[in-house]
GROMACS .gro file of C-alpha atoms in nm:
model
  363
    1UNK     CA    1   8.849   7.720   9.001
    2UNK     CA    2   8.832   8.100   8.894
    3UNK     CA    3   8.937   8.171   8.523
    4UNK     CA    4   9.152   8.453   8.652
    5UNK     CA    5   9.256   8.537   8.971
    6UNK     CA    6   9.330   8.939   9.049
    7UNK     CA    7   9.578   9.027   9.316
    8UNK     CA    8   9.534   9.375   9.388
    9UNK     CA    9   9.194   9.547   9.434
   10UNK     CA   10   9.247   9.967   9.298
   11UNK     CA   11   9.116  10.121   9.014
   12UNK     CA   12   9.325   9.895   8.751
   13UNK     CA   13   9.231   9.561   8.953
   14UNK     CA   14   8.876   9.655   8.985
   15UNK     CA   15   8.843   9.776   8.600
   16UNK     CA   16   9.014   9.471   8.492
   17UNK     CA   17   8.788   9.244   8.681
   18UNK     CA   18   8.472   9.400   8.526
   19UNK     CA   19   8.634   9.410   8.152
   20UNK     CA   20   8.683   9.018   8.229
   21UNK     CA   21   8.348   8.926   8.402
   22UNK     CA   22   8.175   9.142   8.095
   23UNK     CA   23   8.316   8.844   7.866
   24UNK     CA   24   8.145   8.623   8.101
   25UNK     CA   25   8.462   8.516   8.302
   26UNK     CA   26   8.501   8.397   8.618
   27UNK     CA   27   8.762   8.626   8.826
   28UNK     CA   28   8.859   8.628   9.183
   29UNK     CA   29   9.009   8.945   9.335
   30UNK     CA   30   9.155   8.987   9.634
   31UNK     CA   31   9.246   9.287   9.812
   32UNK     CA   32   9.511   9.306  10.113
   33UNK     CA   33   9.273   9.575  10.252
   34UNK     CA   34   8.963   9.751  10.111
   35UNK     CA   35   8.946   9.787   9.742
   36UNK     CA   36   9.052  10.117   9.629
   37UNK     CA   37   9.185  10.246   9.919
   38UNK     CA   38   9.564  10.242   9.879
   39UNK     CA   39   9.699  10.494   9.609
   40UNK     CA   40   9.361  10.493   9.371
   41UNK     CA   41   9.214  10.666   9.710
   42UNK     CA   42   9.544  10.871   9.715
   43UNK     CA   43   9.540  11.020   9.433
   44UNK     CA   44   9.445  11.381   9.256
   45UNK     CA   45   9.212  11.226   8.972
   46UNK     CA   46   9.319  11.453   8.722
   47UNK     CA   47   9.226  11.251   8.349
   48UNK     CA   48   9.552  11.347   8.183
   49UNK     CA   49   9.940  11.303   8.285
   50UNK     CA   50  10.067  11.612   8.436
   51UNK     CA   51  10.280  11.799   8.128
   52UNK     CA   52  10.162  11.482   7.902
   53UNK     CA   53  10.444  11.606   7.658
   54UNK     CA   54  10.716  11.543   7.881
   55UNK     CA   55  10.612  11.187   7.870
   56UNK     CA   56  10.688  10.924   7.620
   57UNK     CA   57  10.407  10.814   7.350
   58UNK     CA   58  10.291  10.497   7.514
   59UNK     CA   59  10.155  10.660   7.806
   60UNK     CA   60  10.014  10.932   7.562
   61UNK     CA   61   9.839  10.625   7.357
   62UNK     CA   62   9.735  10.461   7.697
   63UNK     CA   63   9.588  10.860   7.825
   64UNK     CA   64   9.438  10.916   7.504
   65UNK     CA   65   9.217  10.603   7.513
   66UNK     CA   66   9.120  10.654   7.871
   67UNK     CA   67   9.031  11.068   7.840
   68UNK     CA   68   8.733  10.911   7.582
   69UNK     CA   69   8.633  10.658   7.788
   70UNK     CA   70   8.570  10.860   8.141
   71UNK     CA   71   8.239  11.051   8.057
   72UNK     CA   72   8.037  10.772   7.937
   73UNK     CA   73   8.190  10.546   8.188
   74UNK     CA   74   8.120  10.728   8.496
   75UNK     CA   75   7.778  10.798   8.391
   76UNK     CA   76   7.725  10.435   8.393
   77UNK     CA   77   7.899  10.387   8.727
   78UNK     CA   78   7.708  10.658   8.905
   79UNK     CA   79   7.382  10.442   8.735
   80UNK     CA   80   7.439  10.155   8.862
   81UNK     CA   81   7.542  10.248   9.207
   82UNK     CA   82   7.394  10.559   9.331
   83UNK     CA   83   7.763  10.683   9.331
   84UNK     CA   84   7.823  11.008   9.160
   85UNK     CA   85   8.230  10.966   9.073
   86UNK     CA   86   8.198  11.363   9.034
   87UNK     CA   87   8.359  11.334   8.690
   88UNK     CA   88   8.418  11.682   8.549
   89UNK     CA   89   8.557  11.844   8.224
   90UNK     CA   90   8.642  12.168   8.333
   91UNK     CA   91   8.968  12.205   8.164
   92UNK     CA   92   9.363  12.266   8.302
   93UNK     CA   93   9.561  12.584   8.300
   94UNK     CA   94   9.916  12.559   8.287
   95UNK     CA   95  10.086  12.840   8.428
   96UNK     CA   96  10.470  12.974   8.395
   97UNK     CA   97  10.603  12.641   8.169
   98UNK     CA   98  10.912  12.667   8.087
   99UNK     CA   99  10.914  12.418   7.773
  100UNK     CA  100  10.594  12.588   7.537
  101UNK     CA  101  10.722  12.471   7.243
  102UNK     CA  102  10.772  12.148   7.303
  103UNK     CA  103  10.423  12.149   7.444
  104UNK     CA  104  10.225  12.323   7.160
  105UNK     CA  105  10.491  12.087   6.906
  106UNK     CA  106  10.340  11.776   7.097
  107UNK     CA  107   9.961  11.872   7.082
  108UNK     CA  108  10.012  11.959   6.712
  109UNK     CA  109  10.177  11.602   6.624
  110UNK     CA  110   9.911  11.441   6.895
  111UNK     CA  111   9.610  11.646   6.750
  112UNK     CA  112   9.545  11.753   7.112
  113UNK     CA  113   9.351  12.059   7.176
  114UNK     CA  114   9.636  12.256   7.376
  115UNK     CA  115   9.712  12.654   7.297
  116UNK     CA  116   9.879  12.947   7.445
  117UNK     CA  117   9.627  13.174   7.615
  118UNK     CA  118   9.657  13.586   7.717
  119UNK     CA  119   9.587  13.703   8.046
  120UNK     CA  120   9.267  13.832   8.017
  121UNK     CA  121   9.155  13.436   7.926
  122UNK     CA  122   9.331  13.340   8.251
  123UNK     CA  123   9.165  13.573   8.462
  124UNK     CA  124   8.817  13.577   8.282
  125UNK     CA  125   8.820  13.150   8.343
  126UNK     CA  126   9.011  13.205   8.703
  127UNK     CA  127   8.975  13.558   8.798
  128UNK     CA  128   9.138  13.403   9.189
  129UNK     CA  129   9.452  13.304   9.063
  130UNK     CA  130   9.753  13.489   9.188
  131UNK     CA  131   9.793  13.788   8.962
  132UNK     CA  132  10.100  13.866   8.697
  133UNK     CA  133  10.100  13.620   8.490
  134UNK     CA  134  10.097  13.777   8.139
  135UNK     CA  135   9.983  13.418   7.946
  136UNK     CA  136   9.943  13.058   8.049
  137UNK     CA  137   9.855  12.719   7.816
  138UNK     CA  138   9.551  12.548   7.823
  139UNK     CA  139   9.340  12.280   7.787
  140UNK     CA  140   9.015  12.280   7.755
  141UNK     CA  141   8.920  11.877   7.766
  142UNK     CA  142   9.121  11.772   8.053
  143UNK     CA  143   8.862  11.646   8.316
  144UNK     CA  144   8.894  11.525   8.657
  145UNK     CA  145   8.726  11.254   8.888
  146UNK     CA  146   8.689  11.276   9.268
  147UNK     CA  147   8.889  10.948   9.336
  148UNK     CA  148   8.792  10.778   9.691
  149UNK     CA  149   8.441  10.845   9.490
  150UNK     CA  150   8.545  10.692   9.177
  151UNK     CA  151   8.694  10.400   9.370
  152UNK     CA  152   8.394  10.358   9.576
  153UNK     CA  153   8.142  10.325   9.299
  154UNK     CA  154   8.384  10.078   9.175
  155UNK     CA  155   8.364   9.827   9.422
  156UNK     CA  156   7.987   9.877   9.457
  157UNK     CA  157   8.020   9.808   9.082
  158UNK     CA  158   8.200   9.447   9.131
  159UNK     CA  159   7.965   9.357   9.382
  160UNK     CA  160   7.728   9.315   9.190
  161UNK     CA  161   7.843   9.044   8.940
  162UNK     CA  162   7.758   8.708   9.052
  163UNK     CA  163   8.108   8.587   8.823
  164UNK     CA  164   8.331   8.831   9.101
  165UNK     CA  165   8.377   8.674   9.383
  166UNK     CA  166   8.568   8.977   9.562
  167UNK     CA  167   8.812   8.888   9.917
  168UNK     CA  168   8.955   9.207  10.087
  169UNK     CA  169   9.154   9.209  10.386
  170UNK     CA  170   9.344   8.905  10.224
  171UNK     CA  171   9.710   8.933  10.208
  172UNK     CA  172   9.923   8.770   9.948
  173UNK     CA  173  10.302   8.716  10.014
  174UNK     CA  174  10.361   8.447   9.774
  175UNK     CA  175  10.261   8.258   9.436
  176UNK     CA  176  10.236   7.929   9.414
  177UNK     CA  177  10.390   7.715   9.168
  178UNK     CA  178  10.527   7.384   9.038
  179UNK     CA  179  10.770   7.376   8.799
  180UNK     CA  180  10.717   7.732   8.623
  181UNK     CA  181  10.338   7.675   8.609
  182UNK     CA  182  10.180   7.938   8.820
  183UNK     CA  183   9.880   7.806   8.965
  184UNK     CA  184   9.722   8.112   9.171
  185UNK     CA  185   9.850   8.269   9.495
  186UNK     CA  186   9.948   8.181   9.917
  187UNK     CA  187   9.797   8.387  10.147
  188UNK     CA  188   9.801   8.434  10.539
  189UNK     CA  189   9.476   8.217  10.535
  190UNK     CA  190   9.468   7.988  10.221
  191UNK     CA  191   9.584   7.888   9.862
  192UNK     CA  192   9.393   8.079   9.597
  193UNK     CA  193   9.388   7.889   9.248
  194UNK     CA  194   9.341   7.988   8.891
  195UNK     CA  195   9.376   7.908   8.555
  196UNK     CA  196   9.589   8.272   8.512
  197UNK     CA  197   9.674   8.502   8.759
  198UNK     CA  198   9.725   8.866   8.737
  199UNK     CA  199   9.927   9.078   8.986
  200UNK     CA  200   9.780   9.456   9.016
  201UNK     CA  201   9.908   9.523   9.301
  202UNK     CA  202  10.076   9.846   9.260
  203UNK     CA  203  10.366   9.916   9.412
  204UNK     CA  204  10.346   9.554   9.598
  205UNK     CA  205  10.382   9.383   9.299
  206UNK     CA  206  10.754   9.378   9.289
  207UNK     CA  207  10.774   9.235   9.618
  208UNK     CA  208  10.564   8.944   9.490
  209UNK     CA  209  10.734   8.906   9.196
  210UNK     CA  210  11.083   8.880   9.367
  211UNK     CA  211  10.986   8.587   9.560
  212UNK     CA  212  11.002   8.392   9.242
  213UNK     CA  213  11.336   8.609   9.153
  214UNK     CA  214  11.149   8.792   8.908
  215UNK     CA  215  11.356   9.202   8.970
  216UNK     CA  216  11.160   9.430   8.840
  217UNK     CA  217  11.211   9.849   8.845
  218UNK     CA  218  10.830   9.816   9.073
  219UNK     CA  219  10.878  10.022   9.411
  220UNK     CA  220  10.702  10.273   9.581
  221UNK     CA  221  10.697  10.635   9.569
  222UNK     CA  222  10.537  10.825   9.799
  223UNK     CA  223  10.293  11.142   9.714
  224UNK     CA  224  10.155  11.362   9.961
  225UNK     CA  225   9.862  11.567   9.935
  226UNK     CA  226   9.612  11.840  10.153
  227UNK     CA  227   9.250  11.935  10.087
  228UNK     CA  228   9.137  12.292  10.208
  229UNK     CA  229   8.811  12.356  10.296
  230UNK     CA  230   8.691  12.616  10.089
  231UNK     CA  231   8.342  12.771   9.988
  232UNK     CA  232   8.237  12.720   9.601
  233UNK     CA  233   8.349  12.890   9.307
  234UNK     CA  234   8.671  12.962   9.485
  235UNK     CA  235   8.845  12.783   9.225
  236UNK     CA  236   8.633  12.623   8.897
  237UNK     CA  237   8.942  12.444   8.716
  238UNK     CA  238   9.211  12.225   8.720
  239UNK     CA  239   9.556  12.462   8.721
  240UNK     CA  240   9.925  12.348   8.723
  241UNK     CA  241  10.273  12.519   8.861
  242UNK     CA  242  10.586  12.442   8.917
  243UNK     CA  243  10.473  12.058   8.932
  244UNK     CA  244  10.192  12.102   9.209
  245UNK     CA  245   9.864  12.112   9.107
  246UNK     CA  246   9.500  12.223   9.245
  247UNK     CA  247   9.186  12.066   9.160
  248UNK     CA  248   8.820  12.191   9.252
  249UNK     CA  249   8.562  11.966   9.374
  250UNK     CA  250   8.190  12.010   9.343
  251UNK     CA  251   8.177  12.098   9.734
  252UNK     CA  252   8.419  12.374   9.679
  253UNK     CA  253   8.685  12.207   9.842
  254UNK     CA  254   9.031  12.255   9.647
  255UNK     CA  255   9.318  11.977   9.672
  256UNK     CA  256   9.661  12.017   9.680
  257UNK     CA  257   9.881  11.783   9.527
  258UNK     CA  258  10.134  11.665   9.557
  259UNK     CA  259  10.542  11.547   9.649
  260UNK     CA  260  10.739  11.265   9.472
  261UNK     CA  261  10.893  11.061   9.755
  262UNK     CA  262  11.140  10.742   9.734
  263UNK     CA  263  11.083  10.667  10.080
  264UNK     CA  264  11.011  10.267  10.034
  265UNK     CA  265  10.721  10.188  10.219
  266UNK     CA  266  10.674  10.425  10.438
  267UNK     CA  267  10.345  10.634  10.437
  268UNK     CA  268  10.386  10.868  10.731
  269UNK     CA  269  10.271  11.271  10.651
  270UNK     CA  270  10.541  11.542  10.685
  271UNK     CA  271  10.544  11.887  10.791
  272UNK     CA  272  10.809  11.955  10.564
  273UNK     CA  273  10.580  11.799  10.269
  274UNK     CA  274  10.282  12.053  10.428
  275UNK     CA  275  10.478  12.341  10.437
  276UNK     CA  276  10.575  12.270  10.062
  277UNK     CA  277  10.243  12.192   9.974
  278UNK     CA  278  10.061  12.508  10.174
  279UNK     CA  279  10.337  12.747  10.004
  280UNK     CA  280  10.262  12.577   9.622
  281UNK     CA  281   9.891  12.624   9.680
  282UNK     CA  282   9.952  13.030   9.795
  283UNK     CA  283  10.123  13.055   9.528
  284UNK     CA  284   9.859  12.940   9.278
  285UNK     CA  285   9.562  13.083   9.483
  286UNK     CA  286   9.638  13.324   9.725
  287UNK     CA  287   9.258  13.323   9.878
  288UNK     CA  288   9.336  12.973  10.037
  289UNK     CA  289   9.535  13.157  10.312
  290UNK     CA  290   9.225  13.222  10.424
  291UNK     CA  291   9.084  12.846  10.501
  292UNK     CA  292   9.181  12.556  10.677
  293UNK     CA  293   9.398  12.240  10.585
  294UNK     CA  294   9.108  12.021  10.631
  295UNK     CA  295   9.337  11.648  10.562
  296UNK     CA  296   9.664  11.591  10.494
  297UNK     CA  297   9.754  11.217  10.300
  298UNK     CA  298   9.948  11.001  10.129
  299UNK     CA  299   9.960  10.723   9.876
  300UNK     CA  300  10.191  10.489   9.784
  301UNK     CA  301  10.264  10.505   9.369
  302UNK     CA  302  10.419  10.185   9.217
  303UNK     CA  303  10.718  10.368   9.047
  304UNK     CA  304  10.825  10.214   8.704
  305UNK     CA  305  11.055  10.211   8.438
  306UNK     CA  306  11.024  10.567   8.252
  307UNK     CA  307  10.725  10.603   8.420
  308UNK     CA  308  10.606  10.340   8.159
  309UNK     CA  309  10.312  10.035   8.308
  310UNK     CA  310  10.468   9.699   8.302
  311UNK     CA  311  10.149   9.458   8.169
  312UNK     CA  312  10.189   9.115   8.024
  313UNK     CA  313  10.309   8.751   8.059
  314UNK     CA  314  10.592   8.737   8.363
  315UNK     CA  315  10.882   8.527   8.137
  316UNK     CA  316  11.002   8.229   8.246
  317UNK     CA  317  10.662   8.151   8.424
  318UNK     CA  318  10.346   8.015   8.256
  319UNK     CA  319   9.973   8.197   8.310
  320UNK     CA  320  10.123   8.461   8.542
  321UNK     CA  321  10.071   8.842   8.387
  322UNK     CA  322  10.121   9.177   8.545
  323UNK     CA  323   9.964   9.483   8.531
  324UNK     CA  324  10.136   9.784   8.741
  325UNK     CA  325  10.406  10.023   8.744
  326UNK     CA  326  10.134  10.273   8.627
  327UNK     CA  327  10.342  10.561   8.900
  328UNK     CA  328  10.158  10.901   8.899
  329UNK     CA  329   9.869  10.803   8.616
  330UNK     CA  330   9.690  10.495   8.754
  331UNK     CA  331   9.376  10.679   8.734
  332UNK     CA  332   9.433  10.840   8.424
  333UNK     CA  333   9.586  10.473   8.259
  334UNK     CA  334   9.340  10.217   8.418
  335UNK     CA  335   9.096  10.198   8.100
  336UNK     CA  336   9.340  10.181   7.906
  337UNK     CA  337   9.523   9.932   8.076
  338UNK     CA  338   9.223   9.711   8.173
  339UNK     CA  339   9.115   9.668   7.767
  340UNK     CA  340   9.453   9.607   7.650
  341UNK     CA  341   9.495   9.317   7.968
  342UNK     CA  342   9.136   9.212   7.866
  343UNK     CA  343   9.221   9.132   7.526
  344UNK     CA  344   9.565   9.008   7.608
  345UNK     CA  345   9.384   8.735   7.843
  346UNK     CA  346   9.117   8.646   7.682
  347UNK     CA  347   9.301   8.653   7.291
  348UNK     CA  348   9.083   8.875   7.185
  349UNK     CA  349   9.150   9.111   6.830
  350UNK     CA  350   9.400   9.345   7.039
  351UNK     CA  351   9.255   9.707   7.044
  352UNK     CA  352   9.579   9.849   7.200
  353UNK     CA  353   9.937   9.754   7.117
  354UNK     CA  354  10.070   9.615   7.473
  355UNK     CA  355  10.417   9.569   7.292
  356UNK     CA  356  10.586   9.882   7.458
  357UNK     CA  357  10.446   9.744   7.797
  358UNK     CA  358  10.598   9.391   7.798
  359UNK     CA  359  10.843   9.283   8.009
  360UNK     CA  360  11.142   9.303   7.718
  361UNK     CA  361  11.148   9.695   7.767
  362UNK     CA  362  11.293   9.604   8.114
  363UNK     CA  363  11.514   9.364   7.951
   0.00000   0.00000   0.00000
């Protein structure tokens, strides 16, 4: 019998597995598909929330651990596994924000390295981007990660532990349980047991959870995105409008990202969410008129409370945590929330305070 048993196989399952099996546990993770490829592959992989001070300080505590743990980390990664994660610190640039005060107030309580730039900064960093804009905010440590890349050095990671034993294509529709004592999970093919079991499976989790009665806010939310093909250089930075955003990647393609959709489960593309996207990205960069929509996407986000991660012990039920609800920062949370569920599960000296995650802020 596994120590701990993972449901859910994205970046916050995979990271939590290797934080446990680094203690020398034994996990089991299964995936209902391939690991990583549900919204981890979806997503931007911008390191930071998008306008992090329009969020409240426990995702700022949770981003703030992770945006020091991503260089060293992916160096590793792309060590062990020949997988280059494409991790790069490039910096964001905000442009036409309404709220800069409450911005450059937040970075100045947060000791984040934000500030109001002048044109000729804009243009000097990005001399493509869409001309009149007179200032914009920036900042310079924001990184990003290429994320199928990120999530496929992961599992190449897990693999190799011999205390992993990984299962994809393994569906879960049920936990199993006597009396309040949850002893692992039923799926469409057997009865996986543990001595705890952790549900990170995004915005599937509430659906698990309701089977023992457990409501939750959990649901989906659907994000679209597009990648153009374009030629390097086109773009060398991460910058922000209006909500949509445009990252570079080391190929020179630039993605566009990306729609907020409460559309349940449903993970069909729009035109209407193309057109939207194609406009926001002309906007930014006009140049990109000028090359094709290579892919058009989308990823299911497990939608929370306040956009807040619910992680810790389910009440009511014994050795049966969560860790989800992470919405539109999975990526940019999953350190984060793999330490704190690390030392939560294995009562270690807690390094972050998982208080304003429980279950009682949903009370």
């Amino acid at each position: 019998m596994s120590d701990f048993l993972l449901v859910g196989g994205g970046v916050v399952g995979m990271m939590l597995a290797r934080e446990l099996a680094d203690a020398g546990a034994e996990v089991t993770l299964v995936e209902r598909g391939r690991c990583g490829e549900e919204s981890s592959w979806a997503g931007g992989g911008i390191v930071s929330p998008l306008y992090p001070w329009r969020y409240p300080a426990p995702i700022t505590a949770l981003a703030t651990y992770a945006q020091a743990f991503y260089p060293k980390f992916t160096q590793q990664l792309l060590e062990e596994t020949g997988i280059d994660p494409e991790f790069r610190e490039d910096g964001l640039l905000f442009l036409q924000v309404a709220d800069k005060p409450a911005a450059l107030d937040w970075a100045l309580k947060e000791q984040q390295q934000l500030e109001q730039v002048d044109a000729n900064f804009l243009y000097t960093k990005e001399p493509n981007v869409a001309a009149g804009f007179e200032n914009a905010l920036w900042m310079p440590k924001v990184a990003s990660v290429r994320t199928p890349r990120l999530a496929k050095a992961l599992r190449a990671s897990i693999t190799q532990y011999k205390n992993i034993r990984l299962l994809e294509n393994t569906e879960v529709y049920s936990l199993y349980q006597d009396e309040g004592d949850v002893l692992g999970v039923e799926g469409t093919q057997m009865i996986f047991s543990a001595r705890r079991t952790v549900l990170c499976a995004g915005a599937w989790t509430g659906k698990l959870l309701e089977t023992l009665g457990v409501e939750t806010a959990i649901k989906p939310m659907r994000g679209q995105m597009i990648l153009f093909k374009a030629p390097p250089k086109l773009l060398n930075r991460v910058v922000l409008m209006d909500g949509y955003y445009l990252i570079p990647r080391k190929d020179g393609r630039v993605l566009v990202g990306s729609t907020l959709e409460d559309v349940g489960f449903d993970k069909q593309t729009t035109h209407v969410a193309l057109q939207a996207l194609r406009e926001a990205a002309f906007k930014m960069l006009p140049q990109l008129k000028g090359y094709e929509v290579e892919r058009h996407w989308s990823g299911l986000r497990p939608g929370s409370l306040d956009g807040i991660p619910l992680m810790g012990e389910v009440p009511n039920y014994r050795n049966l945590y969560t860790s989800t609800g992470h919405f539109r920062n999975g990526l940019v949370l999953a350190p984060a929330a793999a330490r704190g569920m690390a030392d939560l599960l294995l009562k270690r000296e807690a390094v972050i305070d998982m208080q304003p995650y429980s279950f009682s802020k949903e009370a």
